[in-house]
PDB file of C-alpha atoms in Angstrom:
ATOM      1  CA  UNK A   1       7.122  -6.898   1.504  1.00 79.00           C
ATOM      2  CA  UNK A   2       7.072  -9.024   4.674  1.00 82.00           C
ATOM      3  CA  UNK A   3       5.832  -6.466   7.724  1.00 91.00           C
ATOM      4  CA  UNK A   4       5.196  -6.910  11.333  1.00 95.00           C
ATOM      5  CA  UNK A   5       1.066  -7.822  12.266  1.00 95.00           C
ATOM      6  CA  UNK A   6      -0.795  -6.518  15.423  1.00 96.00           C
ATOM      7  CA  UNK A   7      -4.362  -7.770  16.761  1.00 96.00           C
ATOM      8  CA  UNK A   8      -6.812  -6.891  17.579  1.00 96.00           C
ATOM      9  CA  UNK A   9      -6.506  -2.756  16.676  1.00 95.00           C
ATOM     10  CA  UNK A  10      -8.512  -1.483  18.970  1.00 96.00           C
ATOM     11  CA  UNK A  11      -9.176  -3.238  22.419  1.00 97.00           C
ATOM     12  CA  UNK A  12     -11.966  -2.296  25.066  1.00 98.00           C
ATOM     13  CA  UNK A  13     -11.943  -3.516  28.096  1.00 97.00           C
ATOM     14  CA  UNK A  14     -12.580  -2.859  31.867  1.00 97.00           C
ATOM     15  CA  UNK A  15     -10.632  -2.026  34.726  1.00 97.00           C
ATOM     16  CA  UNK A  16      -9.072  -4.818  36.245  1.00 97.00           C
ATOM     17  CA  UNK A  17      -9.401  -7.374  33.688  1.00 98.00           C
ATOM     18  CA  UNK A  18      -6.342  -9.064  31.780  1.00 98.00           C
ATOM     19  CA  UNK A  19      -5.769  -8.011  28.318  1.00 98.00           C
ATOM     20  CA  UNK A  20      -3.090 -10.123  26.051  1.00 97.00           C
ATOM     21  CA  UNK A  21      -1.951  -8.187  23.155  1.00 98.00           C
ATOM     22  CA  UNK A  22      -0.707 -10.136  20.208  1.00 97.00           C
ATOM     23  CA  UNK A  23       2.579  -9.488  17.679  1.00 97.00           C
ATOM     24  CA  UNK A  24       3.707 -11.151  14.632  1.00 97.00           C
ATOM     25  CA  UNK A  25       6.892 -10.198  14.068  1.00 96.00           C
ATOM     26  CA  UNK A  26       8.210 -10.651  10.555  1.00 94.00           C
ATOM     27  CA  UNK A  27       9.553 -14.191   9.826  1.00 91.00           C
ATOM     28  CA  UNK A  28      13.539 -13.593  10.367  1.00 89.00           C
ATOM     29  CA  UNK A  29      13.786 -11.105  12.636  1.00 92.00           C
ATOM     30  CA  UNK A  30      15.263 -12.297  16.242  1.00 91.00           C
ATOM     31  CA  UNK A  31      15.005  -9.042  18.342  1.00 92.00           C
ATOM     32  CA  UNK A  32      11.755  -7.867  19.603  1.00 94.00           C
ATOM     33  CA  UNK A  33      10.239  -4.827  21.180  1.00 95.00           C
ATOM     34  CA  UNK A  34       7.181  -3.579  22.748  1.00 97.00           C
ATOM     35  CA  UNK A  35       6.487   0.293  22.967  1.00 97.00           C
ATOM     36  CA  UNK A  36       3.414   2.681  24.577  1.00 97.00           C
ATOM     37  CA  UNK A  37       1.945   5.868  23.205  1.00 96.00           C
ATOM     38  CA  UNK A  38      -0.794   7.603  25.355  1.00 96.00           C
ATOM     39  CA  UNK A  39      -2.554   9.694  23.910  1.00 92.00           C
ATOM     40  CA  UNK A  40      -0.874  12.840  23.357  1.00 90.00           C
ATOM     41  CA  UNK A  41       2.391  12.039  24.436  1.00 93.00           C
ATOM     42  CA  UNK A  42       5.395  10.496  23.020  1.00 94.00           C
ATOM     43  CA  UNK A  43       6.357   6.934  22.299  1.00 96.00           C
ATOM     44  CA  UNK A  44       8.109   5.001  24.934  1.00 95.00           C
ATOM     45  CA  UNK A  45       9.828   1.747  24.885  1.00 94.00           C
ATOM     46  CA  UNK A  46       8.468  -1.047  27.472  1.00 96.00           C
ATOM     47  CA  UNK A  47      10.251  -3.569  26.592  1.00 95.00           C
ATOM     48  CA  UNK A  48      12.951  -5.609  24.481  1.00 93.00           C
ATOM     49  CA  UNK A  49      13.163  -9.396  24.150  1.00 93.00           C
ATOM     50  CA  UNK A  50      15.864 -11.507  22.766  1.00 91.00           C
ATOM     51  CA  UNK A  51      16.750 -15.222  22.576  1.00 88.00           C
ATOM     52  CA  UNK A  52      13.531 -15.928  24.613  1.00 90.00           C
ATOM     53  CA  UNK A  53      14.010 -13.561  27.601  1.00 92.00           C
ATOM     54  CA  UNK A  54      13.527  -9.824  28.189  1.00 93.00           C
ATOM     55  CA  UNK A  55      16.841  -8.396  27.732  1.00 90.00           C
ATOM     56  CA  UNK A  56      15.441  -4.898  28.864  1.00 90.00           C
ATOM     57  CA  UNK A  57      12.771  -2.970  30.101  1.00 92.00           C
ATOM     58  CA  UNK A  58      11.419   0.053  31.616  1.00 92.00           C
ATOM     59  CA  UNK A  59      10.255   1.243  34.859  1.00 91.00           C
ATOM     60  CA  UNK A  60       6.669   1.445  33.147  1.00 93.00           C
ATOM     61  CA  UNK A  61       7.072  -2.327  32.945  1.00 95.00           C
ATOM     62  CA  UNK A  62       6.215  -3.471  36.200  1.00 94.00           C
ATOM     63  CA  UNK A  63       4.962  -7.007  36.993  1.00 94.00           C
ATOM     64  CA  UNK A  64       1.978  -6.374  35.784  1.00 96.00           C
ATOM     65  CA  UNK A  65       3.234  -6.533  32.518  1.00 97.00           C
ATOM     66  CA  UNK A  66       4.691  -9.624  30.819  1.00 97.00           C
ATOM     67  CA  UNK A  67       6.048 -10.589  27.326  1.00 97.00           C
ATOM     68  CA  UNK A  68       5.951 -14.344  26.020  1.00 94.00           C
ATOM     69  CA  UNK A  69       7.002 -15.501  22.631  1.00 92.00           C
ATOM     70  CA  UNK A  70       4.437 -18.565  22.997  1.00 85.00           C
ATOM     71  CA  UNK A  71       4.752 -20.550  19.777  1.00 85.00           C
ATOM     72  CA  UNK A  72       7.478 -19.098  18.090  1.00 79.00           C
ATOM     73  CA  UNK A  73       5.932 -16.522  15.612  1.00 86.00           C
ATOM     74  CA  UNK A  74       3.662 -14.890  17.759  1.00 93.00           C
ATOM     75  CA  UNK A  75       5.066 -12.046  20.170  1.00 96.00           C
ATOM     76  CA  UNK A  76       2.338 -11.082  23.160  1.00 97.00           C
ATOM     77  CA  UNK A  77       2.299  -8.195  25.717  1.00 98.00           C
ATOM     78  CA  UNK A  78      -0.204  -9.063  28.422  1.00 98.00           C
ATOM     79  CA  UNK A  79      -1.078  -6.370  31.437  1.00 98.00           C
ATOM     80  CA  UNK A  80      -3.177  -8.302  34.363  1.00 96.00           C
ATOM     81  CA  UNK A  81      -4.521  -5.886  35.674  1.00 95.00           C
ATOM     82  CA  UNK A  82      -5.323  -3.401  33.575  1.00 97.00           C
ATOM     83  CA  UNK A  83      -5.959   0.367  34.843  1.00 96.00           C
ATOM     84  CA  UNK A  84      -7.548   3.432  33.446  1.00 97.00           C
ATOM     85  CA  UNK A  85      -3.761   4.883  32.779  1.00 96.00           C
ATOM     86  CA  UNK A  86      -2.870   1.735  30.796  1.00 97.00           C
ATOM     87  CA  UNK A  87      -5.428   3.325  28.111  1.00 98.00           C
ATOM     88  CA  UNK A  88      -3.056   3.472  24.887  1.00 97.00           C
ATOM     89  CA  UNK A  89      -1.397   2.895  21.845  1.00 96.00           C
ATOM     90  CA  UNK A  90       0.803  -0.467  22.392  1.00 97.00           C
ATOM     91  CA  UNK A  91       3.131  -0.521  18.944  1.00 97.00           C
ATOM     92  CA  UNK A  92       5.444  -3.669  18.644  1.00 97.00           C
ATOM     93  CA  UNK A  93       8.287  -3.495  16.498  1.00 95.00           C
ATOM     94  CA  UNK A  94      11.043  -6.234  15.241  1.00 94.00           C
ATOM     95  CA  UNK A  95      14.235  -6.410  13.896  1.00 90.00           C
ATOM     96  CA  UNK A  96      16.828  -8.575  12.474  1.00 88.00           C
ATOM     97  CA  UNK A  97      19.977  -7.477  14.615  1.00 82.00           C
ATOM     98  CA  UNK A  98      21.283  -5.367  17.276  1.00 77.00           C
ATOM     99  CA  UNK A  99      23.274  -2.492  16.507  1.00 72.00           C
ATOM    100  CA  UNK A 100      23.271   0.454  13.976  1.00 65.00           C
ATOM    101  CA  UNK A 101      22.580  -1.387  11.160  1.00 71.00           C
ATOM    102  CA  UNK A 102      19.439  -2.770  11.943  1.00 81.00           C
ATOM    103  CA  UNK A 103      16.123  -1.400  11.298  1.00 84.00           C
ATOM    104  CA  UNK A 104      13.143  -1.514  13.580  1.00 88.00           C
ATOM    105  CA  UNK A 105       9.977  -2.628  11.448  1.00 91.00           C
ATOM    106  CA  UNK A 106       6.572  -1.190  13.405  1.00 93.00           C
ATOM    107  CA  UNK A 107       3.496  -3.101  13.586  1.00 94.00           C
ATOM    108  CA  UNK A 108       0.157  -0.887  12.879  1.00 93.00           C
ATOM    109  CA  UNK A 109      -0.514  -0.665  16.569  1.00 95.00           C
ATOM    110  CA  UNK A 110      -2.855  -1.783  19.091  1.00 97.00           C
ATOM    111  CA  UNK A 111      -5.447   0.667  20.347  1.00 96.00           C
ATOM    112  CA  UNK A 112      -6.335  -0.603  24.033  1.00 98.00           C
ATOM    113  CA  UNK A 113      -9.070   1.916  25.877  1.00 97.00           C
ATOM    114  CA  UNK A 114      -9.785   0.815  29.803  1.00 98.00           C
ATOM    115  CA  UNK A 115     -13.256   1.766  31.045  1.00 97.00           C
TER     116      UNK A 115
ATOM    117  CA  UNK B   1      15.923  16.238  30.787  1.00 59.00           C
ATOM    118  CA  UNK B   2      14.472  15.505  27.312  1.00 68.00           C
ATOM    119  CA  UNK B   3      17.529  13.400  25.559  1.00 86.00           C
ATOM    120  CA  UNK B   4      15.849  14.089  22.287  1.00 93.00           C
ATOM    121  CA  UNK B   5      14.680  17.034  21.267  1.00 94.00           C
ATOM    122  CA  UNK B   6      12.482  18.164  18.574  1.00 96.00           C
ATOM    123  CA  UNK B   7      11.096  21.463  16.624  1.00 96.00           C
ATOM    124  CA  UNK B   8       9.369  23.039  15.586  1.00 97.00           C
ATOM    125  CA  UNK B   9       6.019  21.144  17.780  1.00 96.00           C
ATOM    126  CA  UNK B  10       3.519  22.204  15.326  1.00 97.00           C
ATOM    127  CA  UNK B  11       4.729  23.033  11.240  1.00 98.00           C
ATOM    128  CA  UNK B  12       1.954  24.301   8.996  1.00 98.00           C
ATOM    129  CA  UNK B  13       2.554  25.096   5.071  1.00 97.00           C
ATOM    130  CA  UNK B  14       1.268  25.552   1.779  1.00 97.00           C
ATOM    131  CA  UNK B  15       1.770  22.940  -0.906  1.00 98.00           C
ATOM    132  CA  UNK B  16       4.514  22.558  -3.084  1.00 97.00           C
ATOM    133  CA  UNK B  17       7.154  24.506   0.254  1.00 97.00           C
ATOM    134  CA  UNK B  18      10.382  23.270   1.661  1.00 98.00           C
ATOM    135  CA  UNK B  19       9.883  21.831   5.219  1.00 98.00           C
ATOM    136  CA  UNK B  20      12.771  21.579   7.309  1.00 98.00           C
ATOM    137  CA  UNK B  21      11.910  19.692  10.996  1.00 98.00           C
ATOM    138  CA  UNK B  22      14.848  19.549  13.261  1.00 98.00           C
ATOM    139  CA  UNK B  23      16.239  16.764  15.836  1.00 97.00           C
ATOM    140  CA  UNK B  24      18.683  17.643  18.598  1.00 95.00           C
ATOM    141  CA  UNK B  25      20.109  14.755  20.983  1.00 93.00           C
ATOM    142  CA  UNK B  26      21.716  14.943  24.106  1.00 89.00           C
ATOM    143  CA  UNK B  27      23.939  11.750  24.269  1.00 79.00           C
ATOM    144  CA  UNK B  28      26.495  10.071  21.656  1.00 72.00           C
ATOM    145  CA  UNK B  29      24.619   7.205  19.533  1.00 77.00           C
ATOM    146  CA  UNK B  30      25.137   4.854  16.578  1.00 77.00           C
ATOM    147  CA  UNK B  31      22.496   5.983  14.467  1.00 86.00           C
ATOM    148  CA  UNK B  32      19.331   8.171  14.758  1.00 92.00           C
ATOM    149  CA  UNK B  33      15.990   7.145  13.412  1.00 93.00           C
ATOM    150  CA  UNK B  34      13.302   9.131  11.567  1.00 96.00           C
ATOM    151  CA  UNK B  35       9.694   8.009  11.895  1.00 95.00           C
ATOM    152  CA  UNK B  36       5.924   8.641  10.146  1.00 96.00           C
ATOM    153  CA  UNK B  37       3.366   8.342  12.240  1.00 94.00           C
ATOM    154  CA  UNK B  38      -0.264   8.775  10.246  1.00 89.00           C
ATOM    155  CA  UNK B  39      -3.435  10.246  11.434  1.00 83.00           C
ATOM    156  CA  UNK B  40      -4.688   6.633  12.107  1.00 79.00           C
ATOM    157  CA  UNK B  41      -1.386   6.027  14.651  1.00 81.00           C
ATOM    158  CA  UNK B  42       0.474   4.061  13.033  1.00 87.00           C
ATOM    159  CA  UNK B  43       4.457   4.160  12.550  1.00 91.00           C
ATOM    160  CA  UNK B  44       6.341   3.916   9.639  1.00 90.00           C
ATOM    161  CA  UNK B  45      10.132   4.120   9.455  1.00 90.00           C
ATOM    162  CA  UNK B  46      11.590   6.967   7.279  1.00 93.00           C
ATOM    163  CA  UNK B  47      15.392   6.690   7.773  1.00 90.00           C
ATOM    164  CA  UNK B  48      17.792   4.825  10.080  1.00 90.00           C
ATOM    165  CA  UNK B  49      21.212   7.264   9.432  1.00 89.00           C
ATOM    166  CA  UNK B  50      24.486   6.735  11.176  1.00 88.00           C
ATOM    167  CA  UNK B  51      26.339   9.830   9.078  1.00 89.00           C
ATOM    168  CA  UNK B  52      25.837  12.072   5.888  1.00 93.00           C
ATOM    169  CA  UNK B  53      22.972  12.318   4.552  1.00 96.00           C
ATOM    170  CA  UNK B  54      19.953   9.651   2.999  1.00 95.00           C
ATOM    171  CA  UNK B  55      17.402  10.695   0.636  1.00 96.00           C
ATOM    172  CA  UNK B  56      14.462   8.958  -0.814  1.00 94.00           C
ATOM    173  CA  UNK B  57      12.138  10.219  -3.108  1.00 96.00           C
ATOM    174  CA  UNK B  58      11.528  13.607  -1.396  1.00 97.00           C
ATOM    175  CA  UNK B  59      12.394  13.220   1.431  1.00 97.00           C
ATOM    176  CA  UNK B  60      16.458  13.739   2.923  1.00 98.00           C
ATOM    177  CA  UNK B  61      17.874  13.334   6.149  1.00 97.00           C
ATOM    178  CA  UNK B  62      20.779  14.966   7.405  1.00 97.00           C
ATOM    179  CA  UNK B  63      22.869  13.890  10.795  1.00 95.00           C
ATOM    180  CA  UNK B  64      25.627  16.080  12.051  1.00 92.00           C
ATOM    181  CA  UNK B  65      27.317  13.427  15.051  1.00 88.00           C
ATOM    182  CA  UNK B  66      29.605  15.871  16.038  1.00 88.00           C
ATOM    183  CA  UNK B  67      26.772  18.713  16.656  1.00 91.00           C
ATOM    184  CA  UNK B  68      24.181  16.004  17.831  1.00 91.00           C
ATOM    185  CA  UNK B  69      22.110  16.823  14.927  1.00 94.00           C
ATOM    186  CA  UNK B  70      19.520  15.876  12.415  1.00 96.00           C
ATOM    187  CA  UNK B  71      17.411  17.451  10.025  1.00 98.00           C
ATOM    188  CA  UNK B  72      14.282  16.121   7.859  1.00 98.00           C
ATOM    189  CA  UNK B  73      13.704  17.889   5.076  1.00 98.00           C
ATOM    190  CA  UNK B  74      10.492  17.659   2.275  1.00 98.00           C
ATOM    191  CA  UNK B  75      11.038  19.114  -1.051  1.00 97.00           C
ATOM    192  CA  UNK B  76       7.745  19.884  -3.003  1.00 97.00           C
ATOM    193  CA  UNK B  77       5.703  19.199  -0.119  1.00 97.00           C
ATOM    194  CA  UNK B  78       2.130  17.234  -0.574  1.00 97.00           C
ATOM    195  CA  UNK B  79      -1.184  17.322   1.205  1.00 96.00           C
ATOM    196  CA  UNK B  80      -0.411  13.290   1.895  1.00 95.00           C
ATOM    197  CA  UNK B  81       2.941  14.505   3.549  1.00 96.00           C
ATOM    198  CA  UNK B  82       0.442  15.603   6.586  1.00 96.00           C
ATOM    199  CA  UNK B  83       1.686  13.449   9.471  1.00 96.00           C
ATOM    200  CA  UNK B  84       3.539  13.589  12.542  1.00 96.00           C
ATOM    201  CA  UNK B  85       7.659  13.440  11.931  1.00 98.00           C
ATOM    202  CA  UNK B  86       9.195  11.601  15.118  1.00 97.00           C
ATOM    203  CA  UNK B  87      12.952  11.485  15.465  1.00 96.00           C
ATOM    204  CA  UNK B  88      14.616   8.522  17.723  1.00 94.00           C
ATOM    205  CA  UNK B  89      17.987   7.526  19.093  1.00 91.00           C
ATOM    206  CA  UNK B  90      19.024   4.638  20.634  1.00 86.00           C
ATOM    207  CA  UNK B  91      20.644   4.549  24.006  1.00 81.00           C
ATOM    208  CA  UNK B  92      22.746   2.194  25.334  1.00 76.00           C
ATOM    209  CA  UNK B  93      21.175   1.144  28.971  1.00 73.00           C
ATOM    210  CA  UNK B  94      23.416   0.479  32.122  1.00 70.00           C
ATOM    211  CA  UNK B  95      23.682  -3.735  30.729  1.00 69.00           C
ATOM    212  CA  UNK B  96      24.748  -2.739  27.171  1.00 70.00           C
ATOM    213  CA  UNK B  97      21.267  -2.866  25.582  1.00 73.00           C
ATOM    214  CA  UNK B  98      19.814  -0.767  23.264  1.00 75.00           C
ATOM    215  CA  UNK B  99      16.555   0.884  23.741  1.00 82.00           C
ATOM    216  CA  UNK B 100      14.916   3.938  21.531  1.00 88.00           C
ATOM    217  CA  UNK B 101      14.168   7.079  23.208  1.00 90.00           C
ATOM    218  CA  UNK B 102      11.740   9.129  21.274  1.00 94.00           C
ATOM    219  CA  UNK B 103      11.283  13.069  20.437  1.00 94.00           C
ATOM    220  CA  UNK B 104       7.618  14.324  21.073  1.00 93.00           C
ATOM    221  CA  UNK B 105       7.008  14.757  17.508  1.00 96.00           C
ATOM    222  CA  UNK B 106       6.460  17.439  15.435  1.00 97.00           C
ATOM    223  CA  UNK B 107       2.796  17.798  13.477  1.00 97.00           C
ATOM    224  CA  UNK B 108       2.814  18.892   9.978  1.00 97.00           C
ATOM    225  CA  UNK B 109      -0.423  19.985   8.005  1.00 97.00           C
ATOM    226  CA  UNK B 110       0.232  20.875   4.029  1.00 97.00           C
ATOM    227  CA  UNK B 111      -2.335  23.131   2.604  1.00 97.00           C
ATOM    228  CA  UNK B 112      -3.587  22.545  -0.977  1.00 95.00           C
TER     229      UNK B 112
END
C-alpha cells in the first residue's frame, strides 16, 4: 500500500541553524500539508500547498518557515532559523482531493530537537 | 475556545472492555476524522465519516451532525489498542480552504 515517507526521523540541531525537512508524498496525491506537535500538546496544521503554492497557513508559519515542492515528488518544510520552541514533531500528510471525501495519509513524522 | 473537544483526557481499562472516547465540535463541517497516534508518534488514520456510522474490524465510529458529535468505540479491547485516539475536523478558513483542527487527544492504556 503506497504511504507518505518522512526523513530524517529524528533531527538535532542548534539554535539558529537552518533545518530542511523532507516529504514524499504518495505518488497521486495533489494536496499537501505540513503539521506541528510539541511535545505534549496537540497537533496543529502549518501549512497547506496546492498546485505549487501555499494555499493556506497559520500564524505559526511565519517567514521563517517555507514549503517547496522542489522536484516534483519531494515535499520540504524548511525553518531558517531555528529556535528552542521550534523543538517538535513536524508530521506531513497528503491527499488526493479537497473536500469530504478525501483522506489525509500521515507520514511517520519528523522528530526535530533544537539545542 | 477549543473548536474540538475531546474526553475523557486519560481512559484506562482492563482487556477484553468496551471503550467509548467522545468528540464534541463547535462549528458545522463536512466530515470529522479519527486518528491513532502510537507510542513512537506517529499518526495513523482510523476513520474519515461524514454521517452514520463506519466500522472496521473493532473499531466503530459514530457522528451525530446535528448534535456536533462523534463517538469511537473498541469492542473487545487489546493491550495493542494502547494509543492515543485524536479526533479532527476540518474548517473552512476565511479564503475557502480547508485546514484540520485537532482535539488534544485522549490516552488509552489496556491492561492484560
Amino acid at each position: 500500500e503506497p504511504e507518505v515517507t518522512q526523513t530524517p526521523s529524528h533531527q538535532v540541531t542548534q539554535m539558529g541553524q537552518e533545518v530542511i525537512l523532507r516529504c514524499v508524498p504518495i505518488s497521486n496525491h495533489l494536496y499537501f500539508y505540513w503539521y506541528r506537535q510539541i511535545l505534549g500538546q496537540k497537533v496543529e496544521f502549518l501549512v497547506s500547498f496546492y498546485n505549487n503554492e501555499i494555499s493556506e497557513k497559520s500564524e505559526i508559519f511565519d517567514d521563517q518557515f517555507s514549503v517547496e515542492r522542489p522536484d516534483g515528488s519531494n515535499f520540504t518544510l524548511k525553518i531558517r532559523s531555528t529556535k528552542l520552541e521550534d523543538s517538535a514533531m513536524y508530521f506531513c500528510a497528503s491527499r488526493t482531493g479537497a473536500g469530504a471525501i478525501y483522506e489525509q495519509y500521515f507520514g511517520p513524522g519528523t522528530r526535530l530537537t533544537v539545542t | 475556545k477549543n473548536e474540538v473537544e475531546q474526553s475523557p483526557q486519560n481512559l484506562t481499562a482492563q482487556e477484553g472492555e468496551f471503550i467509548t472516547i467522545n468528540c464534541s465540535y463547535s462549528v458545522g463541517i463536512s466530515a470529522l476524522h479519527w486518528l491513532q497516534q502510537h507510542p513512537g508518534g506517529g499518526i495513523v488514520s482510523l476513520f474519515m465519516l461524514s454521517s452514520g456510522k463506519k466500522k472496521h474490524g473493532r473499531l466503530i465510529a459514530t457522528i451525530n451532525i446535528q448534535e456536533k458529535h462523534s463517538s469511537l468505540h473498541i469492542t473487545a479491547s487489546h493491550p495493542r489498542d494502547s494509543a492515543v485516539y485524536i479526533c479532527a475536523v476540518p474548517i473552512i478558513s476565511n479564503f475557502g480552504n480547508e485546514k484540520l483542527t485537532f482535539g488534544t487527544g485522549t490516552r488509552l492504556t489496556i491492561i492484560p
